[in-house]
GROMACS .gro file of C-alpha atoms in nm:
model
  416
    1MET     CA    1   3.809  10.750  -6.307
    2ARG     CA    2   4.089  10.504  -6.397
    3THR     CA    3   4.328  10.615  -6.671
    4PRO     CA    4   4.385  10.366  -6.956
    5SER     CA    5   4.707  10.166  -6.933
    6PRO     CA    6   4.991  10.323  -7.138
    7LEU     CA    7   5.075  10.158  -7.468
    8PRO     CA    8   5.434  10.034  -7.506
    9ASN     CA    9   5.487  10.211  -7.841
   10PRO     CA   10   5.575  10.554  -7.980
   11HIS     CA   11   5.207  10.645  -8.038
   12ARG     CA   12   5.134  10.668  -7.666
   13LEU     CA   13   5.137  11.049  -7.676
   14ALA     CA   14   4.873  11.084  -7.948
   15PHE     CA   15   4.649  10.831  -7.779
   16THR     CA   16   4.674  11.013  -7.446
   17ILE     CA   17   4.586  11.347  -7.606
   18GLN     CA   18   4.278  11.208  -7.778
   19CYS     CA   19   4.154  11.039  -7.459
   20ALA     CA   20   4.210  11.358  -7.263
   21ALA     CA   21   4.008  11.552  -7.520
   22SER     CA   22   3.723  11.306  -7.481
   23ARG     CA   23   3.721  11.348  -7.103
   24PHE     CA   24   3.725  11.726  -7.140
   25ASP     CA   25   3.437  11.727  -7.389
   26SER     CA   26   3.229  11.498  -7.170
   27ALA     CA   27   3.276  11.725  -6.866
   28PRO     CA   28   3.060  12.030  -6.787
   29ASN     CA   29   3.158  12.355  -6.953
   30ALA     CA   30   3.433  12.519  -6.750
   31THR     CA   31   3.303  12.867  -6.826
   32ASN     CA   32   2.939  12.798  -6.748
   33PRO     CA   33   2.892  12.498  -6.518
   34SER     CA   34   2.519  12.497  -6.586
   35VAL     CA   35   2.577  12.419  -6.954
   36SER     CA   36   2.635  12.050  -7.018
   37SER     CA   37   2.885  11.914  -7.267
   38ALA     CA   38   2.602  11.801  -7.494
   39ALA     CA   39   2.532  12.168  -7.575
   40VAL     CA   40   2.895  12.238  -7.665
   41PRO     CA   41   2.986  12.155  -8.026
   42SER     CA   42   3.280  11.924  -8.061
   43THR     CA   43   3.486  11.843  -8.367
   44ASN     CA   44   3.720  11.576  -8.237
   45TYR     CA   45   3.712  11.208  -8.309
   46PHE     CA   46   3.489  11.118  -8.017
   47ALA     CA   47   3.228  11.381  -8.093
   48SER     CA   48   3.209  11.271  -8.454
   49GLY     CA   49   3.178  10.914  -8.340
   50GLY     CA   50   2.888  11.000  -8.116
   51VAL     CA   51   3.043  10.912  -7.783
   52GLY     CA   52   2.803  10.918  -7.490
   53LYS     CA   53   2.860  11.088  -7.163
   54ASN     CA   54   2.874  10.784  -6.937
   55ARG     CA   55   3.182  10.590  -6.834
   56ALA     CA   56   3.101  10.280  -7.036
   57ASP     CA   57   3.081  10.476  -7.360
   58TRP     CA   58   3.411  10.651  -7.284
   59GLN     CA   59   3.592  10.324  -7.210
   60SER     CA   60   3.448  10.167  -7.523
   61SER     CA   61   3.569  10.458  -7.737
   62CYS     CA   62   3.918  10.439  -7.587
   63ALA     CA   63   3.929  10.067  -7.661
   64ILE     CA   64   3.831  10.132  -8.025
   65LEU     CA   65   4.099  10.397  -8.055
   66ALA     CA   66   4.359  10.169  -7.900
   67SER     CA   67   4.283   9.895  -8.151
   68LYS     CA   68   4.314  10.145  -8.439
   69VAL     CA   69   4.653  10.265  -8.315
   70VAL     CA   70   4.784   9.910  -8.278
   71SER     CA   71   4.664   9.810  -8.626
   72GLN     CA   72   4.815  10.124  -8.781
   73GLN     CA   73   5.147  10.056  -8.606
   74GLN     CA   74   5.153   9.700  -8.743
   75ASN     CA   75   5.084   9.829  -9.096
   76THR     CA   76   5.363  10.083  -9.061
   77GLU     CA   77   5.611   9.820  -8.945
   78LYS     CA   78   5.527   9.611  -9.252
   79THR     CA   79   5.542   9.890  -9.509
   80GLY     CA   80   5.813  10.107  -9.355
   81GLY     CA   81   5.901  10.446  -9.503
   82ALA     CA   82   6.195  10.651  -9.613
   83ASP     CA   83   6.121  10.929  -9.365
   84ASN     CA   84   6.007  10.693  -9.087
   85ILE     CA   85   5.670  10.872  -9.071
   86THR     CA   86   5.363  10.700  -8.923
   87VAL     CA   87   4.998  10.786  -8.933
   88VAL     CA   88   4.778  10.812  -8.624
   89ASN     CA   89   4.406  10.892  -8.667
   90GLY     CA   90   4.473  11.021  -9.016
   91HIS     CA   91   4.752  11.259  -8.910
   92LYS     CA   92   5.118  11.214  -9.003
   93THR     CA   93   5.349  11.220  -8.701
   94LEU     CA   94   5.723  11.165  -8.657
   95ASP     CA   95   5.835  10.886  -8.426
   96LEU     CA   96   5.912  11.008  -8.075
   97VAL     CA   97   6.251  10.958  -7.911
   98PRO     CA   98   6.253  10.627  -7.721
   99VAL     CA   99   6.197  10.693  -7.352
  100ASP     CA  100   6.461  10.441  -7.248
  101ASN     CA  101   6.734  10.650  -7.412
  102LEU     CA  102   6.657  10.967  -7.216
  103PRO     CA  103   6.828  11.046  -6.883
  104LYS     CA  104   6.608  10.962  -6.587
  105PRO     CA  105   6.517  11.251  -6.355
  106LEU     CA  106   6.627  11.258  -5.993
  107THR     CA  107   6.383  11.112  -5.745
  108ILE     CA  108   6.344  11.157  -5.372
  109THR     CA  109   6.539  10.834  -5.330
  110ASP     CA  110   6.840  10.992  -5.498
  111LEU     CA  111   6.831  11.287  -5.259
  112SER     CA  112   6.753  11.098  -4.939
  113PRO     CA  113   7.028  11.041  -4.680
  114ALA     CA  114   7.235  10.727  -4.700
  115PRO     CA  115   7.131  10.436  -4.477
  116MET     CA  116   7.232  10.470  -4.115
  117HIS     CA  117   7.389  10.125  -4.099
  118GLY     CA  118   7.488   9.890  -4.374
  119ALA     CA  119   7.556   9.867  -4.743
  120GLN     CA  120   7.663  10.154  -4.966
  121MET     CA  121   7.764  10.377  -4.675
  122ARG     CA  122   8.079  10.566  -4.773
  123VAL     CA  123   8.296  10.609  -4.463
  124ALA     CA  124   8.618  10.813  -4.457
  125TYR     CA  125   8.904  10.724  -4.224
  126GLN     CA  126   9.264  10.835  -4.180
  127GLY     CA  127   9.532  10.596  -4.295
  128VAL     CA  128   9.571  10.321  -4.552
  129PRO     CA  129   9.394   9.983  -4.574
  130GLY     CA  130   9.482   9.774  -4.273
  131ALA     CA  131   9.478  10.068  -4.031
  132TYR     CA  132   9.293  10.042  -3.701
  133SER     CA  133   9.071  10.326  -3.819
  134GLU     CA  134   8.956  10.106  -4.108
  135ALA     CA  135   8.863   9.835  -3.859
  136ALA     CA  136   8.673  10.092  -3.653
  137ALA     CA  137   8.485  10.206  -3.964
  138GLY     CA  138   8.389   9.846  -4.036
  139LYS     CA  139   8.269   9.797  -3.679
  140ALA     CA  140   8.065  10.117  -3.685
  141TYR     CA  141   7.915  10.055  -4.030
  142PRO     CA  142   7.937   9.691  -4.141
  143GLU     CA  143   7.957   9.635  -4.517
  144CYS     CA  144   8.049  10.001  -4.571
  145ASP     CA  145   8.266  10.137  -4.849
  146ALA     CA  146   8.573  10.254  -4.654
  147ILE     CA  147   8.756  10.553  -4.805
  148PRO     CA  148   9.119  10.599  -4.689
  149CYS     CA  149   9.246  10.956  -4.635
  150ASP     CA  150   9.606  11.062  -4.584
  151GLN     CA  151   9.522  11.318  -4.313
  152PHE     CA  152   9.257  11.373  -4.047
  153GLU     CA  153   9.148  11.701  -4.205
  154VAL     CA  154   9.100  11.532  -4.542
  155ALA     CA  155   8.850  11.296  -4.378
  156PHE     CA  156   8.657  11.595  -4.241
  157GLN     CA  157   8.654  11.759  -4.583
  158ALA     CA  158   8.546  11.437  -4.755
  159VAL     CA  159   8.222  11.443  -4.555
  160GLU     CA  160   8.169  11.816  -4.601
  161LEU     CA  161   8.212  11.786  -4.979
  162TRP     CA  162   7.975  11.485  -5.002
  163ILE     CA  163   8.256  11.253  -5.110
  164ALA     CA  164   8.181  11.044  -4.801
  165ASP     CA  165   7.867  10.999  -4.591
  166ARG     CA  166   8.047  10.954  -4.259
  167ALA     CA  167   8.392  10.984  -4.106
  168VAL     CA  168   8.524  10.761  -3.828
  169LEU     CA  169   8.816  10.922  -3.645
  170PRO     CA  170   8.999  10.850  -3.316
  171VAL     CA  171   8.970  11.096  -3.029
  172GLU     CA  172   9.138  10.917  -2.739
  173ASN     CA  173   9.332  10.607  -2.643
  174SER     CA  174   9.334  10.439  -2.303
  175LEU     CA  175   9.716  10.447  -2.292
  176GLY     CA  176   9.819  10.740  -2.510
  177GLY     CA  177   9.545  10.984  -2.409
  178SER     CA  178   9.360  11.227  -2.633
  179ILE     CA  179   9.427  11.284  -3.002
  180HIS     CA  180   9.441  11.662  -2.978
  181ARG     CA  181   9.446  11.720  -3.351
  182ASN     CA  182   9.096  11.584  -3.391
  183TYR     CA  183   8.961  11.790  -3.102
  184ASP     CA  184   9.090  12.102  -3.277
  185LEU     CA  185   8.932  11.989  -3.606
  186LEU     CA  186   8.597  11.926  -3.436
  187LEU     CA  187   8.585  12.293  -3.349
  188ARG     CA  188   8.709  12.412  -3.687
  189HIS     CA  189   8.458  12.212  -3.894
  190ARG     CA  190   8.079  12.197  -3.870
  191LEU     CA  191   8.031  11.821  -3.860
  192HIS     CA  192   7.825  11.650  -3.590
  193ILE     CA  193   7.911  11.350  -3.375
  194VAL     CA  194   7.645  11.085  -3.441
  195GLY     CA  195   7.798  10.787  -3.264
  196GLU     CA  196   8.103  10.632  -3.103
  197VAL     CA  197   8.282  10.300  -3.125
  198GLN     CA  198   8.554  10.154  -2.902
  199LEU     CA  199   8.811   9.928  -3.063
  200PRO     CA  200   9.061   9.707  -2.876
  201VAL     CA  201   9.409   9.761  -3.019
  202HIS     CA  202   9.616   9.449  -3.085
  203HIS     CA  203   9.969   9.528  -3.204
  204CYS     CA  204  10.192   9.288  -3.398
  205LEU     CA  205  10.559   9.305  -3.498
  206LEU     CA  206  10.576   9.257  -3.876
  207ALA     CA  207  10.864   9.194  -4.114
  208LEU     CA  208  10.929   9.057  -4.463
  209PRO     CA  209  10.910   8.679  -4.513
  210GLY     CA  210  11.235   8.510  -4.407
  211VAL     CA  211  11.347   8.796  -4.181
  212ARG     CA  212  11.422   8.705  -3.819
  213LYS     CA  213  11.426   8.931  -3.515
  214GLU     CA  214  11.805   8.914  -3.502
  215TYR     CA  215  11.822   9.095  -3.837
  216ILE     CA  216  11.613   9.392  -3.725
  217ASN     CA  217  11.792   9.719  -3.650
  218ARG     CA  218  11.495   9.958  -3.689
  219VAL     CA  219  11.126   9.954  -3.589
  220ILE     CA  220  10.879  10.199  -3.746
  221SER     CA  221  10.518  10.279  -3.662
  222HIS     CA  222  10.283  10.552  -3.542
  223PRO     CA  223  10.424  10.742  -3.240
  224GLN     CA  224  10.153  10.613  -3.007
  225ALA     CA  225  10.203  10.254  -3.123
  226LEU     CA  226  10.575  10.283  -3.051
  227ALA     CA  227  10.503  10.420  -2.704
  228GLN     CA  228  10.246  10.147  -2.634
  229CYS     CA  229  10.499   9.871  -2.718
  230GLU     CA  230  10.816  10.018  -2.563
  231LEU     CA  231  10.856   9.768  -2.279
  232THR     CA  232  10.773   9.465  -2.489
  233LEU     CA  233  11.022   9.562  -2.756
  234THR     CA  234  11.292   9.585  -2.489
  235LYS     CA  235  11.198   9.241  -2.354
  236LEU     CA  236  11.228   9.101  -2.706
  237GLY     CA  237  11.584   9.232  -2.721
  238LEU     CA  238  11.502   9.493  -2.984
  239ASN     CA  239  11.708   9.780  -2.847
  240VAL     CA  240  11.709   9.937  -3.190
  241THR     CA  241  11.613  10.265  -3.351
  242ARG     CA  242  11.247  10.363  -3.325
  243GLU     CA  243  11.117  10.576  -3.610
  244ALA     CA  244  10.773  10.744  -3.619
  245VAL     CA  245  10.556  10.748  -3.931
  246ASP     CA  246  10.203  10.868  -4.002
  247ASP     CA  247  10.012  10.547  -3.922
  248THR     CA  248  10.062  10.182  -3.835
  249ALA     CA  249   9.939  10.030  -4.161
  250GLY     CA  250  10.142  10.287  -4.352
  251ALA     CA  251  10.452  10.152  -4.176
  252ALA     CA  252  10.372   9.799  -4.291
  253GLU     CA  253  10.313   9.921  -4.645
  254PHE     CA  254  10.645  10.109  -4.641
  255VAL     CA  255  10.841   9.801  -4.535
  256ALA     CA  256  10.679   9.585  -4.804
  257ALA     CA  257  10.701   9.843  -5.084
  258ASN     CA  258  11.071   9.914  -5.026
  259ASN     CA  259  11.173   9.554  -4.946
  260LEU     CA  260  11.334   9.661  -4.617
  261ARG     CA  261  11.483   9.344  -4.467
  262ASP     CA  262  11.638   9.526  -4.172
  263THR     CA  263  11.318   9.704  -4.066
  264ALA     CA  264  11.011   9.586  -3.877
  265ALA     CA  265  10.675   9.757  -3.842
  266ILE     CA  266  10.422   9.765  -3.561
  267ALA     CA  267  10.074   9.723  -3.709
  268SER     CA  268   9.768   9.499  -3.710
  269ALA     CA  269   9.742   9.138  -3.822
  270ARG     CA  270   9.522   9.256  -4.112
  271ALA     CA  271   9.806   9.482  -4.231
  272ALA     CA  272  10.037   9.179  -4.237
  273GLU     CA  273   9.784   8.994  -4.452
  274LEU     CA  274   9.734   9.284  -4.691
  275TYR     CA  275  10.102   9.361  -4.750
  276GLY     CA  276  10.246   9.009  -4.741
  277LEU     CA  277  10.442   9.038  -4.415
  278ASN     CA  278  10.513   8.778  -4.148
  279ILE     CA  279  10.415   8.824  -3.783
  280LEU     CA  280  10.732   8.799  -3.573
  281ALA     CA  281  10.552   8.867  -3.244
  282ASP     CA  282  10.181   8.885  -3.167
  283GLY     CA  283  10.015   9.107  -2.906
  284ILE     CA  284  10.320   9.318  -2.823
  285GLN     CA  285  10.131   9.606  -2.654
  286ASP     CA  286  10.253   9.670  -2.300
  287ASP     CA  287   9.899   9.676  -2.160
  288SER     CA  288   9.626   9.440  -2.278
  289SER     CA  289   9.364   9.702  -2.185
  290ASN     CA  290   9.454   9.908  -2.488
  291ILE     CA  291   9.140  10.061  -2.638
  292THR     CA  292   9.093  10.348  -2.881
  293ARG     CA  293   8.769  10.544  -2.886
  294PHE     CA  294   8.647  10.664  -3.225
  295VAL     CA  295   8.366  10.906  -3.305
  296MET     CA  296   8.140  10.890  -3.611
  297LEU     CA  297   8.088  11.224  -3.786
  298ALA     CA  298   7.810  11.332  -4.023
  299ARG     CA  299   7.684  11.647  -4.192
  300GLU     CA  300   7.357  11.644  -3.996
  301PRO     CA  301   7.292  11.555  -3.631
  302ILE     CA  302   7.072  11.267  -3.530
  303ILE     CA  303   6.755  11.301  -3.325
  304PRO     CA  304   6.840  11.235  -2.958
  305ARG     CA  305   6.638  10.973  -2.774
  306THR     CA  306   6.583  10.860  -2.417
  307ASP     CA  307   6.507  10.491  -2.469
  308ARG     CA  308   6.876  10.394  -2.469
  309PRO     CA  309   7.198  10.532  -2.313
  310PHE     CA  310   7.313  10.849  -2.486
  311LYS     CA  311   7.623  11.062  -2.453
  312THR     CA  312   7.652  11.434  -2.532
  313SER     CA  313   7.971  11.622  -2.622
  314ILE     CA  314   8.003  11.999  -2.584
  315VAL     CA  315   8.276  12.264  -2.603
  316PHE     CA  316   8.271  12.600  -2.424
  317ALA     CA  317   8.490  12.896  -2.332
  318HIS     CA  318   8.473  13.209  -2.121
  319ASP     CA  319   8.635  13.548  -2.156
  320LYS     CA  320   8.733  13.562  -1.788
  321GLY     CA  321   8.947  13.251  -1.789
  322THR     CA  322   8.907  12.920  -1.605
  323SER     CA  323   8.721  13.054  -1.302
  324VAL     CA  324   8.392  12.964  -1.469
  325LEU     CA  325   8.480  12.592  -1.476
  326PHE     CA  326   8.354  12.531  -1.123
  327LYS     CA  327   8.016  12.685  -1.205
  328VAL     CA  328   7.985  12.471  -1.515
  329LEU     CA  329   8.065  12.154  -1.324
  330SER     CA  330   7.812  12.249  -1.059
  331ALA     CA  331   7.537  12.276  -1.320
  332PHE     CA  332   7.586  11.907  -1.402
  333ALA     CA  333   7.650  11.789  -1.045
  334PHE     CA  334   7.332  11.956  -0.920
  335ARG     CA  335   7.128  11.751  -1.170
  336ASN     CA  336   7.316  11.426  -1.105
  337ILE     CA  337   7.462  11.410  -1.457
  338SER     CA  338   7.789  11.218  -1.478
  339LEU     CA  339   8.079  11.367  -1.672
  340THR     CA  340   8.294  11.113  -1.854
  341LYS     CA  341   8.559  11.344  -1.996
  342ILE     CA  342   8.702  11.694  -1.955
  343GLU     CA  343   8.965  11.811  -2.204
  344SER     CA  344   9.119  12.158  -2.222
  345ARG     CA  345   9.280  12.303  -2.534
  346PRO     CA  346   9.437  12.647  -2.577
  347HIS     CA  347   9.209  12.899  -2.745
  348ARG     CA  348   9.359  12.938  -3.093
  349ASN     CA  349   9.208  13.282  -3.160
  350ARG     CA  350   9.295  13.428  -2.819
  351PRO     CA  351   9.584  13.219  -2.679
  352ILE     CA  352   9.699  13.473  -2.417
  353ARG     CA  353   9.500  13.677  -2.166
  354LEU     CA  354   9.670  13.978  -2.006
  355VAL     CA  355   9.576  14.084  -1.653
  356ASP     CA  356   9.714  14.419  -1.535
  357ASP     CA  357   9.775  14.473  -1.166
  358ALA     CA  358   9.926  14.800  -1.046
  359ASN     CA  359  10.104  14.624  -0.758
  360VAL     CA  360  10.254  14.316  -0.924
  361GLY     CA  361  10.258  14.409  -1.293
  362THR     CA  362  10.105  14.228  -1.594
  363ALA     CA  363  10.022  13.859  -1.575
  364LYS     CA  364   9.985  13.638  -1.883
  365HIS     CA  365   9.740  13.350  -1.877
  366PHE     CA  366   9.643  13.097  -2.140
  367GLU     CA  367   9.289  13.106  -2.268
  368TYR     CA  368   9.130  12.763  -2.291
  369MET     CA  369   8.850  12.582  -2.467
  370PHE     CA  370   8.691  12.305  -2.261
  371TYR     CA  371   8.560  11.985  -2.415
  372VAL     CA  372   8.317  11.793  -2.197
  373ASP     CA  373   8.137  11.459  -2.244
  374PHE     CA  374   7.845  11.374  -2.017
  375ASP     CA  375   7.609  11.076  -1.986
  376ALA     CA  376   7.273  11.219  -2.089
  377SER     CA  377   7.072  11.276  -2.404
  378MET     CA  378   6.976  11.619  -2.528
  379ALA     CA  379   6.620  11.488  -2.519
  380ASP     CA  380   6.657  11.466  -2.140
  381VAL     CA  381   6.515  11.768  -1.958
  382ARG     CA  382   6.803  11.756  -1.710
  383ALA     CA  383   7.056  11.801  -1.990
  384GLN     CA  384   6.856  12.085  -2.144
  385ASN     CA  385   6.837  12.271  -1.812
  386ALA     CA  386   7.206  12.211  -1.742
  387LEU     CA  387   7.313  12.358  -2.074
  388ALA     CA  388   7.079  12.653  -2.027
  389GLU     CA  389   7.261  12.728  -1.701
  390VAL     CA  390   7.603  12.671  -1.858
  391GLN     CA  391   7.519  12.918  -2.131
  392GLU     CA  392   7.473  13.191  -1.870
  393PHE     CA  393   7.833  13.147  -1.750
  394THR     CA  394   8.011  13.105  -2.083
  395SER     CA  395   8.086  13.330  -2.378
  396PHE     CA  396   8.084  13.039  -2.622
  397LEU     CA  397   7.895  12.709  -2.612
  398ARG     CA  398   7.852  12.452  -2.887
  399VAL     CA  399   7.697  12.105  -2.880
  400LEU     CA  400   7.919  11.877  -3.087
  401GLY     CA  401   7.668  11.594  -3.081
  402SER     CA  402   7.425  11.384  -2.879
  403TYR     CA  403   7.463  11.021  -2.978
  404PRO     CA  404   7.421  10.659  -2.860
  405MET     CA  405   7.692  10.522  -2.636
  406ASP     CA  406   7.893  10.219  -2.745
  407MET     CA  407   7.758   9.945  -2.517
  408THR     CA  408   7.935   9.646  -2.678
  409PRO     CA  409   8.104   9.415  -2.425
  410TRP     CA  410   8.478   9.462  -2.391
  411SER     CA  411   8.718   9.171  -2.414
  412PRO     CA  412   9.094   9.197  -2.351
  413SER     CA  413   9.355   9.130  -2.616
  414ARG     CA  414   9.421   8.778  -2.733
  415ASP     CA  415   9.756   8.751  -2.554
  416ASP     CA  416   9.590   8.731  -2.210
   0.00000   0.00000   0.00000
């Protein structure tokens, strides 16, 4: 049976109670279902008004009551009262607190995960505005709210503490190699890789307006940016001091904030725009094929699929050293699964393994953790069987994530 539409006034509660009482009185007796409501004495408004048991009578009675409430409210608004007391059905009641002024309860929408792609996604990255990591965050999640962090670990913690929904962090560069710090943090924290993005790196030489290359006696930037531009800087005649800082955009900000007219920074064209610097040289990287791979991190993993190319990242170790590596590689080779990366890092908890030999003495070996990326989804039976076999050989195995591969076409830098 349809419930009457709520009245947009403070007497909605009294009206609802009276209508509910009518429905209860017109229903069979809850204690004895065989006894009809006609046999049960009723003292409420509807019983005294002789309401019938059918739907038409009930709706008619509710309509009469609604008209009485509206007329009484109009009379009250005209007459007013010192105590702001109104009368409903002959009973004095205090006005209820307006619903609009009360805090709204949480809904399932408030607790649901943020959208996978698009607006309102809070994405943490390391650096300051203008950094390449900010550009990677924008490529991974267009229209996102990018949150700068001063350290890689702060970006991890921002996601863990629900300050951010995602983190986009670099893990390797085509010229500089792996960013080992982030591989260590992947193992230390419990975030999951949910995607990857590859960003072409286009370095520029930036300085304050009016400054020429002849005035420069120092160049500052991230260590990898300095290494990636070493030959070009020499060709430009800048045989000057190179100084490493935390990030490329931070170098541009430092030059602008301190008005350093003898210092240039290596950073992006966006950093020049943000901090009011001029571009002295564009595309100064030594190799145009300069690409940085970033991973997208989240608190929860995504559901792996097989309808598009997926990549899976794992990390494992073994108590007996590196001899197990061949067996692990065989598990993937036997199932025709391609490995795209193998990275070894010293085991932080057990960095040294001692092997005693009565003939030659005690040998000391490093213990390693192995990071492996392979081209298969965890929804693929081949990958599941391969990891089941790997688990037999290893003392520790963890899946860092199974995620879609970045399939965007690559284009070289603009200086080509």
